[in-house]
């Protein structure tokens, strides 16, 4: 509940929205899910973004760009149109479906997902591994997902224009593995891998993101480098750098071991998919 909400602004242009956003206590309203779940008492006014053209899907030579006002279901549907030729977008469609129930996919906007920065979100972990970039209107800048997830400022007040997701290489694969209380639950630990193969069937580029071993999803740059240099998944696993916390869902030792287990499975699955692409 937004107990102190008094005003709803409906700007007609981005400039008008930015002027409103400069006022204290004013927050952008995407689908509304993120603000409602935050119960943020600092929210005194919200900006409706419906008329600002932030609900577009735009294709470029190397990426598909999704406006922040698209619902997660609209993003998923758009990804499916490219699924046959882009394993990255096929994986994104499948992950959105697995991450959120259908009712929430229709009400939660992409902007909500980005603002909440749920540390257990496989969708955010996948966007991190795929090298997606986020465009902010309020600061006229592009951010990597890694920078976005680690930002210390109150991102609930920023105005997100869109996020661009690369199509990836022709010979590429995605692997996603998790351990959870039940298959439908959020992950306790998870790994997301993206691998591009060279002509000689070796990893030319790789990305490995882990969930559940830190406060946010994190890339494993040393493991990625080891995989690209050796082509050996076990060498990559030896380079994992994790120092997970302990909580009621799992001890630090359990999380570290599950990080290795899920990383191995995700990397092997990504390699196998790339070889059949």
Tab-separated table of C-alpha atoms in Angstrom:
chain	number	residue	atom	x	y	z
A	1	UNK	CA	0.000	0.000	0.000
A	2	UNK	CA	1.191	3.492	-0.863
A	3	UNK	CA	-0.225	5.224	2.188
A	4	UNK	CA	1.092	8.703	1.382
A	5	UNK	CA	0.176	8.765	-2.322
A	6	UNK	CA	-1.724	11.996	-3.046
A	7	UNK	CA	-1.229	12.813	-6.739
A	8	UNK	CA	-1.124	11.002	-10.065
A	9	UNK	CA	0.507	12.887	-12.938
A	10	UNK	CA	-0.210	12.015	-16.575
A	11	UNK	CA	2.491	13.711	-18.679
A	12	UNK	CA	2.180	13.862	-22.446
A	13	UNK	CA	5.926	14.045	-23.176
A	14	UNK	CA	9.172	12.702	-21.756
A	15	UNK	CA	10.318	16.246	-20.959
A	16	UNK	CA	7.200	16.822	-18.884
A	17	UNK	CA	7.742	13.507	-17.107
A	18	UNK	CA	11.324	14.439	-16.277
A	19	UNK	CA	10.225	17.800	-14.886
A	20	UNK	CA	7.763	16.038	-12.602
A	21	UNK	CA	10.369	13.484	-11.596
A	22	UNK	CA	12.654	16.271	-10.348
A	23	UNK	CA	10.086	17.119	-7.684
A	24	UNK	CA	10.489	15.435	-4.258
A	25	UNK	CA	8.382	12.379	-3.529
A	26	UNK	CA	7.552	11.699	-7.203
A	27	UNK	CA	8.086	8.208	-8.642
A	28	UNK	CA	7.492	6.713	-12.112
A	29	UNK	CA	4.695	4.167	-12.339
A	30	UNK	CA	5.411	1.250	-14.667
A	31	UNK	CA	2.946	-1.595	-14.239
A	32	UNK	CA	2.521	-0.580	-10.608
A	33	UNK	CA	3.667	-3.906	-9.169
A	34	UNK	CA	7.066	-2.731	-7.940
A	35	UNK	CA	5.773	0.367	-6.168
A	36	UNK	CA	2.833	-1.434	-4.591
A	37	UNK	CA	5.020	-4.233	-3.258
A	38	UNK	CA	7.583	-1.778	-1.915
A	39	UNK	CA	5.017	-0.020	0.330
A	40	UNK	CA	7.380	2.958	0.127
A	41	UNK	CA	6.068	5.702	2.393
A	42	UNK	CA	8.186	8.293	0.556
A	43	UNK	CA	5.883	8.025	-2.481
A	44	UNK	CA	3.669	11.121	-2.534
A	45	UNK	CA	3.000	11.278	-6.279
A	46	UNK	CA	3.394	8.956	-9.262
A	47	UNK	CA	3.891	9.540	-12.963
A	48	UNK	CA	1.822	7.457	-15.360
A	49	UNK	CA	3.952	6.558	-18.364
A	50	UNK	CA	1.248	5.216	-20.676
A	51	UNK	CA	1.441	8.050	-23.233
A	52	UNK	CA	5.223	8.290	-23.604
A	53	UNK	CA	5.854	5.598	-26.213
A	54	UNK	CA	7.694	3.285	-23.843
A	55	UNK	CA	5.765	0.190	-24.928
A	56	UNK	CA	7.607	-0.506	-28.182
A	57	UNK	CA	9.605	-3.448	-29.471
A	58	UNK	CA	12.336	-2.336	-31.862
A	59	UNK	CA	14.705	-4.508	-33.900
A	60	UNK	CA	18.233	-3.480	-34.856
A	61	UNK	CA	20.979	-5.429	-36.616
A	62	UNK	CA	22.255	-7.090	-33.434
A	63	UNK	CA	19.604	-6.691	-30.737
A	64	UNK	CA	15.938	-6.497	-29.850
A	65	UNK	CA	14.943	-3.531	-27.683
A	66	UNK	CA	12.005	-3.686	-25.280
A	67	UNK	CA	10.308	-0.598	-23.846
A	68	UNK	CA	9.998	-0.415	-20.072
A	69	UNK	CA	6.187	-0.211	-20.195
A	70	UNK	CA	5.765	-3.569	-21.923
A	71	UNK	CA	4.269	-6.248	-19.718
A	72	UNK	CA	6.425	-9.298	-19.124
A	73	UNK	CA	3.940	-11.294	-21.188
A	74	UNK	CA	4.341	-8.871	-24.083
A	75	UNK	CA	8.115	-9.244	-23.828
A	76	UNK	CA	7.757	-13.033	-23.786
A	77	UNK	CA	5.468	-12.996	-26.833
A	78	UNK	CA	7.851	-10.751	-28.757
A	79	UNK	CA	10.763	-13.061	-27.934
A	80	UNK	CA	8.862	-16.064	-29.272
A	81	UNK	CA	8.664	-14.437	-32.711
A	82	UNK	CA	12.467	-14.651	-32.915
A	83	UNK	CA	12.920	-17.911	-31.016
A	84	UNK	CA	13.730	-20.088	-34.033
A	85	UNK	CA	16.783	-18.036	-34.993
A	86	UNK	CA	17.914	-16.520	-31.688
A	87	UNK	CA	18.601	-18.900	-28.782
A	88	UNK	CA	19.053	-15.897	-26.493
A	89	UNK	CA	15.489	-14.723	-27.052
A	90	UNK	CA	14.088	-18.247	-26.887
A	91	UNK	CA	15.762	-18.626	-23.498
A	92	UNK	CA	14.431	-15.258	-22.352
A	93	UNK	CA	10.865	-16.235	-23.286
A	94	UNK	CA	11.167	-19.545	-21.443
A	95	UNK	CA	12.719	-17.944	-18.374
A	96	UNK	CA	10.070	-15.232	-18.068
A	97	UNK	CA	7.419	-17.951	-18.222
A	98	UNK	CA	9.172	-20.033	-15.560
A	99	UNK	CA	9.929	-17.047	-13.327
A	100	UNK	CA	6.442	-15.520	-13.098
A	101	UNK	CA	2.878	-16.886	-13.035
A	102	UNK	CA	0.697	-15.919	-15.974
A	103	UNK	CA	-1.460	-13.450	-14.017
A	104	UNK	CA	1.612	-11.513	-12.864
A	105	UNK	CA	3.193	-11.586	-16.334
A	106	UNK	CA	0.209	-9.587	-17.619
A	107	UNK	CA	0.305	-6.956	-14.857
A	108	UNK	CA	4.024	-6.601	-14.153
A	109	UNK	CA	5.902	-4.319	-16.544
A	110	UNK	CA	9.492	-4.751	-17.597
A	111	UNK	CA	10.254	-1.567	-15.674
A	112	UNK	CA	8.883	-3.189	-12.511
A	113	UNK	CA	11.202	-6.165	-12.941
A	114	UNK	CA	14.229	-3.907	-13.376
A	115	UNK	CA	13.352	-1.599	-10.474
A	116	UNK	CA	12.764	-4.421	-8.005
A	117	UNK	CA	16.148	-6.034	-8.709
A	118	UNK	CA	14.987	-9.320	-7.169
A	119	UNK	CA	18.211	-11.185	-6.244
A	120	UNK	CA	16.515	-14.518	-7.030
A	121	UNK	CA	15.268	-13.527	-10.480
A	122	UNK	CA	16.499	-15.875	-13.186
A	123	UNK	CA	15.290	-13.394	-15.791
A	124	UNK	CA	17.653	-10.719	-14.465
A	125	UNK	CA	20.470	-13.274	-14.237
A	126	UNK	CA	19.885	-14.218	-17.874
A	127	UNK	CA	19.872	-10.575	-18.967
A	128	UNK	CA	23.153	-10.193	-17.080
A	129	UNK	CA	24.709	-13.171	-18.854
A	130	UNK	CA	23.457	-12.042	-22.266
A	131	UNK	CA	25.056	-8.612	-21.954
A	132	UNK	CA	21.800	-6.652	-22.126
A	133	UNK	CA	21.971	-2.868	-21.728
A	134	UNK	CA	19.510	-0.573	-19.966
A	135	UNK	CA	18.810	2.975	-21.174
A	136	UNK	CA	17.917	5.597	-18.599
A	137	UNK	CA	16.148	8.737	-19.743
A	138	UNK	CA	16.639	10.749	-16.554
A	139	UNK	CA	20.438	10.599	-16.821
A	140	UNK	CA	20.762	10.055	-20.588
A	141	UNK	CA	22.956	7.011	-20.139
A	142	UNK	CA	23.245	3.320	-20.962
A	143	UNK	CA	24.053	0.816	-18.210
A	144	UNK	CA	25.094	-2.796	-18.209
A	145	UNK	CA	22.862	-5.057	-16.156
A	146	UNK	CA	25.808	-5.639	-13.815
A	147	UNK	CA	26.086	-1.898	-13.135
A	148	UNK	CA	22.327	-1.678	-12.710
A	149	UNK	CA	22.146	-4.497	-10.182
A	150	UNK	CA	25.034	-3.121	-8.122
A	151	UNK	CA	23.923	0.543	-8.152
A	152	UNK	CA	23.554	2.049	-4.681
A	153	UNK	CA	21.099	4.824	-5.591
A	154	UNK	CA	17.317	4.580	-5.296
A	155	UNK	CA	16.534	3.230	-8.757
A	156	UNK	CA	12.804	3.368	-8.079
A	157	UNK	CA	12.956	7.078	-9.000
A	158	UNK	CA	14.844	6.706	-12.262
A	159	UNK	CA	13.064	6.708	-15.610
A	160	UNK	CA	13.912	3.637	-17.675
A	161	UNK	CA	13.364	3.911	-21.407
A	162	UNK	CA	14.170	0.378	-22.520
A	163	UNK	CA	16.501	-2.596	-22.408
A	164	UNK	CA	18.337	-4.026	-25.425
A	165	UNK	CA	18.984	-7.772	-25.608
A	166	UNK	CA	21.586	-8.999	-28.129
A	167	UNK	CA	20.545	-11.667	-30.629
A	168	UNK	CA	23.850	-13.454	-30.030
A	169	UNK	CA	25.931	-15.474	-32.446
A	170	UNK	CA	24.550	-18.065	-34.856
A	171	UNK	CA	26.417	-20.883	-33.118
A	172	UNK	CA	25.522	-20.139	-29.528
A	173	UNK	CA	23.708	-21.759	-26.641
A	174	UNK	CA	22.131	-20.924	-23.293
A	175	UNK	CA	22.024	-23.147	-20.215
A	176	UNK	CA	19.999	-22.442	-17.073
A	177	UNK	CA	20.035	-24.674	-14.006
A	178	UNK	CA	18.725	-24.153	-10.488
A	179	UNK	CA	18.173	-25.880	-7.177
A	180	UNK	CA	14.998	-24.925	-5.318
A	181	UNK	CA	12.625	-26.295	-2.731
A	182	UNK	CA	10.256	-27.321	-5.552
A	183	UNK	CA	10.596	-26.909	-9.343
A	184	UNK	CA	8.137	-23.990	-9.234
A	185	UNK	CA	9.939	-22.099	-6.464
A	186	UNK	CA	12.488	-19.324	-6.799
A	187	UNK	CA	16.045	-20.674	-6.844
A	188	UNK	CA	18.146	-21.156	-3.758
A	189	UNK	CA	21.155	-21.312	-6.074
A	190	UNK	CA	21.189	-21.065	-9.863
A	191	UNK	CA	23.562	-20.715	-12.782
A	192	UNK	CA	22.964	-19.116	-16.176
A	193	UNK	CA	25.482	-19.706	-18.974
A	194	UNK	CA	25.804	-18.280	-22.463
A	195	UNK	CA	28.439	-19.662	-24.846
A	196	UNK	CA	29.430	-18.828	-28.416
A	197	UNK	CA	31.523	-21.387	-30.287
A	198	UNK	CA	34.255	-20.734	-32.822
A	199	UNK	CA	34.583	-22.593	-36.120
A	200	UNK	CA	36.768	-25.222	-34.443
A	201	UNK	CA	34.009	-25.945	-31.896
A	202	UNK	CA	35.744	-24.211	-28.970
A	203	UNK	CA	34.225	-21.537	-26.698
A	204	UNK	CA	35.030	-18.191	-28.340
A	205	UNK	CA	32.990	-16.211	-25.825
A	206	UNK	CA	31.280	-17.221	-22.600
A	207	UNK	CA	29.266	-15.670	-19.789
A	208	UNK	CA	28.372	-17.330	-16.508
A	209	UNK	CA	26.079	-15.707	-13.935
A	210	UNK	CA	25.327	-17.179	-10.511
A	211	UNK	CA	22.310	-16.572	-8.286
A	212	UNK	CA	22.211	-17.246	-4.561
A	213	UNK	CA	25.906	-16.803	-3.774
A	214	UNK	CA	25.862	-13.036	-3.200
A	215	UNK	CA	23.432	-10.175	-2.615
A	216	UNK	CA	22.729	-10.101	-6.347
A	217	UNK	CA	23.353	-12.160	-9.461
A	218	UNK	CA	27.056	-11.950	-10.315
A	219	UNK	CA	29.205	-12.807	-13.321
A	220	UNK	CA	32.125	-15.217	-12.930
A	221	UNK	CA	34.753	-13.526	-15.080
A	222	UNK	CA	37.666	-15.796	-14.074
A	223	UNK	CA	35.662	-18.920	-14.844
A	224	UNK	CA	34.633	-17.444	-18.199
A	225	UNK	CA	38.252	-16.663	-19.028
A	226	UNK	CA	39.371	-20.177	-18.065
A	227	UNK	CA	36.701	-21.735	-20.278
A	228	UNK	CA	37.680	-19.603	-23.275
A	229	UNK	CA	41.391	-20.357	-22.801
A	230	UNK	CA	41.123	-24.106	-22.180
A	231	UNK	CA	37.743	-25.141	-23.553
A	232	UNK	CA	37.437	-27.290	-20.401
A	233	UNK	CA	34.379	-26.954	-18.158
A	234	UNK	CA	36.239	-28.449	-15.177
A	235	UNK	CA	38.974	-25.830	-15.543
A	236	UNK	CA	36.275	-23.169	-15.534
A	237	UNK	CA	34.705	-24.626	-12.395
A	238	UNK	CA	38.072	-24.551	-10.640
A	239	UNK	CA	38.138	-20.788	-11.225
A	240	UNK	CA	34.754	-20.102	-9.593
A	241	UNK	CA	35.010	-17.359	-6.975
A	242	UNK	CA	32.098	-17.550	-4.541
A	243	UNK	CA	31.717	-16.610	-0.879
A	244	UNK	CA	28.021	-17.218	-0.254
A	245	UNK	CA	26.108	-16.343	2.904
A	246	UNK	CA	24.336	-18.813	5.189
A	247	UNK	CA	20.628	-18.535	5.889
A	248	UNK	CA	17.590	-20.700	6.629
A	249	UNK	CA	17.529	-21.902	2.995
A	250	UNK	CA	21.088	-23.205	2.960
A	251	UNK	CA	24.493	-22.984	4.557
A	252	UNK	CA	27.431	-21.291	2.879
A	253	UNK	CA	28.951	-24.714	2.189
A	254	UNK	CA	25.736	-25.959	0.566
A	255	UNK	CA	25.422	-22.868	-1.604
A	256	UNK	CA	29.049	-23.085	-2.726
A	257	UNK	CA	28.653	-26.746	-3.682
A	258	UNK	CA	25.368	-26.100	-5.493
A	259	UNK	CA	27.041	-23.234	-7.360
A	260	UNK	CA	29.527	-25.743	-8.770
A	261	UNK	CA	26.805	-28.273	-9.555
A	262	UNK	CA	24.503	-25.813	-11.333
A	263	UNK	CA	27.405	-24.088	-13.112
A	264	UNK	CA	28.636	-27.409	-14.509
A	265	UNK	CA	25.156	-28.324	-15.742
A	266	UNK	CA	24.491	-24.869	-17.217
A	267	UNK	CA	27.828	-24.730	-19.036
A	268	UNK	CA	27.413	-28.242	-20.433
A	269	UNK	CA	23.873	-27.462	-21.567
A	270	UNK	CA	24.976	-24.219	-23.258
A	271	UNK	CA	27.848	-26.047	-25.029
A	272	UNK	CA	25.528	-28.803	-26.226
A	273	UNK	CA	22.959	-26.336	-27.545
A	274	UNK	CA	25.634	-24.300	-29.325
A	275	UNK	CA	26.947	-27.408	-31.076
A	276	UNK	CA	23.513	-28.208	-32.477
A	277	UNK	CA	22.700	-24.617	-33.500
